[in-house]
């Protein structure tokens, strides 16, 4: 029934909702006096027949939501999204559909059918879903970030961040009896190095990749690192299963999109990961960040970034962070870390890191090891702690008299990760706030 006809029949005091897909439909509905919108379809759903074109994903829902907000007075319309929503993806959807303007306003809720009605225990399913929605709107880092900003938060001043980074490092390193369990679904070239790095930095590595294990393992995992370096179909199934369970447990996920621009398969894989699951941190070199942004400003050859860097690296990491509602770490001669609002550069590190295989992958391990400690409070600080720690270890290793080249550096590198102290971090970190 058309909105204007429904309004004539029901009167001006009745609440009327309209189902919409596109920004144009949303604007028309708001202009016509709709009280709320049902925006869909977010994902594929079993309750109705939808085509690939109908599935808009969280980003498509956000664009329609922003159009609705822009069409009416602030607070004049409310909205939910529908289609394939469940307890696993609820937090991801509510994060990614927040409007980028108008105070980063979230949707007012989620519409579900099968997630409750098809559950073995509908009451329990509804309770879990309600808990996830509350977490997304009130307790997650995205919600906290907006709350802090509205209060004029100054926690990201350079001095405050230096202390916070040191505190995170000390907290993780002091947890010998309860080390964070860092699950790696990573490439076969660096598995051993990544596991040893995790141990040396204060974590406990687990290299479990089979999809059938993930449900049992998920409650124990502190952080999940997904690295697509040597990806195959078995790894893809394991990644999807692990990320699905991580969503349910609100476990931080670090994504290393190795060589994402090298093939259509890799581009599609990473696109689907980011659309369907979301992550807390994306860690990549300049070429990989360029690939995710869809620009050819920075070139890649295999897994390496080559040629000129970004003319404006701060804007690059900031833009990607805002697009995917996550912290972005871009590695290079200078590393950049951004949460979309605050951006820092890190000037620690040594050239020998670029002379061994897997040094970039070990950055991902370090970030996962430390970000889990503050993932729902301030993942920017956790990511900075990971980058600073591994780069300082490289500096210390390179200065050792027994290091004569890449081979001896690799062994010393792990040793110096283990030998790092909180005093080293506080005294030697070289960070600058850029925005």
XYZ file of C-alpha atoms in Angstrom, residues 13-431:
419
model
C -1.159 10.214 14.668
C -0.495 6.608 13.690
C 3.049 5.264 13.331
C 3.735 4.078 9.797
C 6.856 2.318 8.609
C 8.072 1.845 5.055
C 10.364 -0.808 3.599
C 13.134 0.720 1.478
C 16.290 -0.389 -0.308
C 17.889 2.581 -2.007
C 18.760 6.114 -0.870
C 16.153 7.446 -3.307
C 13.439 5.286 -1.761
C 14.498 6.400 1.722
C 14.362 10.084 0.815
C 10.940 9.644 -0.765
C 9.617 7.849 2.306
C 10.922 10.503 4.702
C 9.556 13.303 2.530
C 6.221 11.486 2.509
C 6.051 11.425 6.314
C 7.213 7.894 7.190
C 7.886 7.476 10.909
C 10.412 4.683 10.534
C 12.172 2.698 7.830
C 12.974 -0.956 7.394
C 16.135 -0.943 5.252
C 17.101 -4.163 3.514
C 18.268 -6.581 2.624
C 21.457 -6.489 4.674
C 22.415 -10.093 3.956
C 20.888 -13.081 2.244
C 17.866 -14.363 4.119
C 15.785 -17.511 4.257
C 12.525 -15.657 4.877
C 12.190 -14.330 1.346
C 13.700 -14.729 -2.096
C 16.449 -12.168 -2.638
C 18.919 -11.753 -5.466
C 22.578 -10.757 -5.199
C 21.542 -7.236 -6.193
C 19.096 -7.117 -3.278
C 21.842 -7.877 -0.729
C 23.243 -4.480 0.162
C 25.600 -5.371 3.009
C 26.153 -3.070 5.987
C 27.796 -0.381 3.848
C 24.837 -0.246 1.488
C 22.475 -0.024 4.452
C 24.539 2.845 5.869
C 24.319 4.823 2.631
C 20.526 4.496 2.628
C 20.370 5.427 6.327
C 22.464 8.541 5.708
C 20.131 9.557 2.886
C 17.165 9.212 5.239
C 18.854 11.303 7.913
C 19.755 13.960 5.393
C 16.201 14.173 4.082
C 14.448 15.022 7.334
C 14.855 16.954 10.544
C 17.250 15.409 13.110
C 15.392 12.691 14.975
C 12.436 12.850 12.610
C 12.816 9.281 11.396
C 13.970 6.028 12.917
C 15.249 2.946 11.144
C 16.144 -0.699 11.450
C 17.795 -3.036 9.004
C 16.556 -6.505 8.113
C 17.794 -9.528 6.243
C 20.070 -12.260 7.580
C 20.644 -10.545 10.939
C 21.547 -12.763 13.886
C 23.554 -12.796 17.110
C 26.756 -13.499 15.199
C 26.667 -10.415 12.977
C 24.567 -7.970 15.025
C 27.516 -6.027 16.465
C 29.250 -5.811 13.087
C 26.080 -4.540 11.409
C 25.389 -1.891 14.034
C 28.989 -0.669 13.856
C 29.238 -0.458 10.095
C 25.818 1.117 9.546
C 26.511 4.129 11.781
C 26.133 7.319 9.786
C 29.453 9.000 9.062
C 27.920 12.387 9.817
C 25.209 13.622 12.177
C 27.041 12.442 15.266
C 27.801 8.986 13.878
C 24.187 8.084 14.636
C 23.466 4.347 14.742
C 20.398 2.566 13.505
C 17.682 2.329 16.136
C 17.615 -1.442 16.089
C 17.633 -4.646 14.090
C 14.720 -6.605 12.634
C 15.044 -10.369 12.858
C 12.871 -13.357 12.084
C 14.737 -16.643 11.697
C 17.360 -15.819 14.336
C 14.637 -16.126 16.965
C 11.697 -17.961 15.421
C 13.826 -20.788 13.973
C 15.956 -21.191 17.118
C 15.645 -24.274 19.324
C 15.170 -21.948 22.291
C 13.656 -18.662 21.065
C 13.786 -17.003 24.483
C 17.475 -17.773 24.891
C 18.189 -16.648 21.315
C 16.401 -13.357 21.946
C 18.429 -12.838 25.122
C 21.742 -13.356 23.331
C 20.696 -11.030 20.525
C 19.634 -8.353 22.994
C 23.000 -8.638 24.748
C 24.836 -8.180 21.447
C 22.788 -5.115 20.532
C 23.468 -3.539 23.931
C 27.181 -4.238 23.519
C 27.242 -2.616 20.083
C 25.356 0.510 21.136
C 26.787 1.063 24.631
C 29.929 -0.944 25.370
C 31.970 -1.463 22.205
C 34.932 0.713 21.267
C 32.972 2.368 18.454
C 30.267 3.440 20.884
C 32.845 4.519 23.480
C 34.754 6.522 20.875
C 31.712 8.606 20.032
C 30.845 9.087 23.694
C 34.365 10.267 24.521
C 34.420 12.678 21.585
C 31.126 14.234 22.637
C 32.708 14.977 26.030
C 35.810 16.610 24.574
C 38.038 13.601 25.275
C 41.778 14.251 25.450
C 42.951 10.655 26.019
C 44.850 10.668 22.723
C 47.212 13.482 23.601
C 50.764 12.408 22.914
C 51.763 12.185 26.566
C 48.614 10.254 27.497
C 49.176 7.814 24.647
C 52.816 7.233 25.585
C 51.727 6.251 29.067
C 48.810 4.149 27.800
C 51.040 2.249 25.357
C 53.499 1.501 28.167
C 50.670 0.369 30.449
C 49.297 -2.027 27.823
C 52.751 -3.507 27.237
C 53.341 -4.007 30.960
C 49.882 -5.515 31.431
C 50.390 -8.143 28.738
C 53.945 -8.966 29.765
C 52.908 -9.316 33.389
C 50.286 -11.970 32.673
C 52.607 -15.015 32.773
C 50.058 -17.187 34.556
C 47.236 -16.126 32.257
C 48.774 -15.356 28.879
C 46.353 -14.168 26.180
C 45.603 -16.929 23.681
C 46.270 -15.571 20.192
C 44.798 -17.716 17.455
C 46.628 -17.527 14.131
C 45.150 -18.512 10.812
C 48.207 -17.434 8.948
C 50.429 -18.302 6.036
C 52.667 -21.355 6.085
C 55.835 -19.340 5.384
C 55.759 -17.608 8.778
C 53.916 -20.002 11.089
C 56.957 -20.874 13.204
C 58.257 -17.297 13.403
C 54.820 -15.944 14.294
C 54.352 -18.521 17.060
C 57.765 -17.755 18.553
C 57.164 -14.005 18.300
C 53.843 -14.377 20.095
C 55.490 -16.321 22.916
C 58.372 -13.859 23.213
C 56.017 -10.878 23.364
C 53.855 -12.345 26.118
C 51.115 -14.240 24.314
C 50.253 -17.892 23.859
C 49.977 -18.867 20.166
C 47.465 -21.308 18.727
C 47.670 -22.225 15.036
C 44.268 -23.900 14.572
C 42.804 -23.620 11.068
C 40.148 -26.335 10.681
C 36.592 -25.023 10.486
C 35.197 -27.883 12.603
C 37.289 -26.800 15.602
C 36.358 -23.166 15.774
C 33.168 -23.356 17.837
C 34.927 -25.269 20.607
C 38.025 -23.088 20.582
C 36.372 -19.675 20.359
C 35.525 -19.175 24.077
C 39.226 -19.454 24.957
C 40.601 -17.103 22.291
C 41.749 -13.606 23.287
C 42.396 -12.386 19.733
C 42.212 -13.825 16.236
C 44.802 -13.032 13.562
C 43.739 -13.734 9.964
C 46.566 -13.588 7.418
C 45.831 -14.497 3.765
C 49.449 -14.936 2.657
C 49.259 -18.577 1.515
C 45.525 -18.980 1.449
C 43.705 -22.077 0.179
C 40.115 -23.299 0.372
C 40.674 -25.089 3.684
C 42.055 -21.888 5.177
C 39.130 -19.890 3.808
C 36.640 -22.227 5.492
C 38.603 -21.993 8.726
C 38.779 -18.206 8.508
C 35.049 -17.879 7.989
C 34.223 -20.268 10.837
C 36.687 -18.608 13.232
C 35.509 -15.093 12.394
C 31.871 -16.093 12.805
C 32.598 -17.399 16.299
C 34.750 -14.358 17.085
C 31.736 -12.184 16.271
C 29.577 -14.022 18.772
C 32.188 -13.694 21.524
C 33.179 -10.134 20.520
C 36.766 -11.298 20.166
C 39.060 -8.773 18.434
C 40.142 -9.745 14.930
C 43.282 -8.496 13.179
C 43.276 -8.849 9.393
C 46.498 -8.941 7.367
C 45.340 -8.745 3.708
C 48.622 -9.944 2.235
C 48.940 -9.107 -1.476
C 45.236 -8.246 -1.625
C 45.657 -6.569 -5.005
C 47.563 -9.441 -6.608
C 44.546 -11.453 -7.760
C 40.790 -11.296 -8.110
C 40.487 -14.203 -5.684
C 42.264 -12.287 -2.921
C 40.271 -9.113 -3.560
C 36.985 -11.009 -3.398
C 38.034 -12.912 -0.271
C 38.971 -9.766 1.632
C 35.888 -7.889 0.406
C 33.640 -10.644 1.749
C 35.513 -10.823 5.050
C 35.077 -7.110 5.602
C 31.455 -7.110 4.431
C 30.275 -10.159 6.343
C 32.397 -10.123 9.500
C 34.289 -6.893 10.023
C 37.536 -6.592 11.995
C 39.081 -4.539 14.804
C 42.372 -3.897 13.004
C 43.567 -3.959 9.402
C 47.356 -4.221 9.133
C 48.989 -3.845 5.738
C 51.788 -2.208 3.785
C 51.098 0.809 1.585
C 50.344 -1.302 -1.467
C 47.798 -3.388 0.423
C 46.159 -0.311 1.914
C 45.970 1.171 -1.594
C 44.345 -2.034 -2.830
C 41.664 -1.813 -0.150
C 41.062 1.837 -0.958
C 40.737 1.015 -4.652
C 43.530 3.348 -5.755
C 46.651 2.674 -7.826
C 48.606 5.481 -6.154
C 50.907 2.858 -4.602
C 52.032 -0.158 -6.638
C 52.619 -3.741 -5.535
C 54.843 -6.533 -6.791
C 53.735 -9.785 -5.200
C 53.544 -9.143 -1.467
C 55.745 -6.043 -1.530
C 54.860 -2.381 -1.860
C 57.091 -0.762 -4.494
C 57.726 2.697 -5.895
C 56.267 5.901 -4.528
C 54.335 5.962 -1.261
C 51.075 7.816 -0.565
C 51.278 11.563 -1.055
C 49.084 11.870 2.063
C 49.493 8.723 4.185
C 47.494 10.201 7.058
C 44.436 10.632 4.882
C 44.888 7.133 3.457
C 44.793 5.366 6.819
C 42.097 7.686 8.131
C 39.843 7.060 5.134
C 40.209 3.299 5.365
C 39.553 3.369 9.093
C 36.330 5.318 8.628
C 35.224 3.062 5.785
C 35.547 -0.138 7.795
C 35.074 1.155 11.357
C 38.381 -0.265 12.528
C 41.919 0.724 13.436
C 44.294 0.753 10.467
C 48.021 0.051 10.727
C 50.074 0.878 7.629
C 53.653 -0.351 7.769
C 56.681 1.055 5.961
C 59.765 3.122 6.708
C 57.382 5.101 8.874
C 54.361 3.296 10.293
C 50.946 4.957 10.590
C 48.173 3.979 12.992
C 44.685 5.533 12.886
C 41.234 4.994 14.356
C 39.673 7.380 11.846
C 39.847 10.344 14.212
C 43.315 10.216 15.742
C 46.393 9.239 13.713
C 49.907 8.532 14.970
C 53.166 7.845 13.193
C 55.748 5.429 14.614
C 59.405 6.074 13.808
C 61.004 3.054 15.466
C 62.316 0.071 13.510
C 65.317 -1.066 11.486
C 66.005 -1.727 7.813
C 66.877 -5.381 8.556
C 63.174 -6.036 9.158
C 62.724 -5.711 5.416
C 65.482 -8.245 4.763
C 63.765 -11.265 6.325
C 60.610 -13.085 5.278
C 57.670 -12.599 7.570
C 58.668 -9.450 9.423
C 55.408 -7.796 8.369
C 53.424 -10.844 9.414
C 55.056 -10.692 12.841
C 53.785 -7.120 13.160
C 50.296 -8.597 12.844
C 51.114 -11.077 15.608
C 52.387 -8.284 17.848
C 49.335 -6.111 17.223
C 46.971 -9.003 18.015
C 48.909 -9.839 21.189
C 48.561 -6.331 22.600
C 45.299 -5.044 21.126
C 43.277 -7.734 22.887
C 44.044 -6.058 26.216
C 42.149 -2.888 25.277
C 40.120 -3.951 22.244
C 36.793 -2.709 23.589
C 38.196 0.437 25.199
C 40.899 1.852 22.943
C 42.257 -0.392 20.190
C 44.307 2.501 18.807
C 46.524 2.280 21.885
C 46.698 -1.512 21.662
C 47.724 -1.381 18.019
C 50.352 1.257 18.780
C 51.751 -0.924 21.559
C 52.111 -3.816 19.131
C 53.860 -1.719 16.480
C 56.190 0.025 18.937
C 57.138 -3.216 20.707
C 58.158 -5.154 17.635
C 59.970 -2.208 16.076
C 61.953 -1.556 19.252
C 62.911 -5.223 19.383
C 64.244 -4.854 15.837
C 66.329 -1.835 16.825
C 67.778 -3.676 19.797
C 68.540 -6.746 17.701
C 70.238 -4.762 14.941
C 72.591 -3.129 17.485
C 73.882 -6.411 18.835
C 77.499 -7.196 17.917
C 76.603 -10.780 17.013
C 74.173 -9.623 14.295
C 75.999 -9.632 10.959
C 73.090 -9.812 8.522
C 69.538 -11.097 8.002
C 70.192 -14.628 9.287
C 71.654 -13.625 12.621
C 69.156 -10.781 12.874
C 66.204 -13.186 12.694
C 67.380 -15.110 15.761
C 68.297 -11.965 17.678
C 64.940 -10.407 16.767
C 63.005 -13.043 18.745
C 65.456 -12.730 21.659
C 64.963 -8.983 21.865
C 61.177 -9.288 21.763
C 61.551 -11.417 24.873
C 64.034 -9.018 26.500
C 61.909 -5.855 26.074
C 60.812 -4.067 29.237
C 58.238 -1.441 30.034
C 61.040 1.022 30.677
C 62.378 0.367 27.154
C 58.969 1.095 25.686
C 58.437 4.278 27.648
C 61.940 5.640 27.102
C 62.548 4.702 23.463
C 59.225 4.842 21.640
C 59.209 7.439 18.886
C 55.621 8.389 18.132
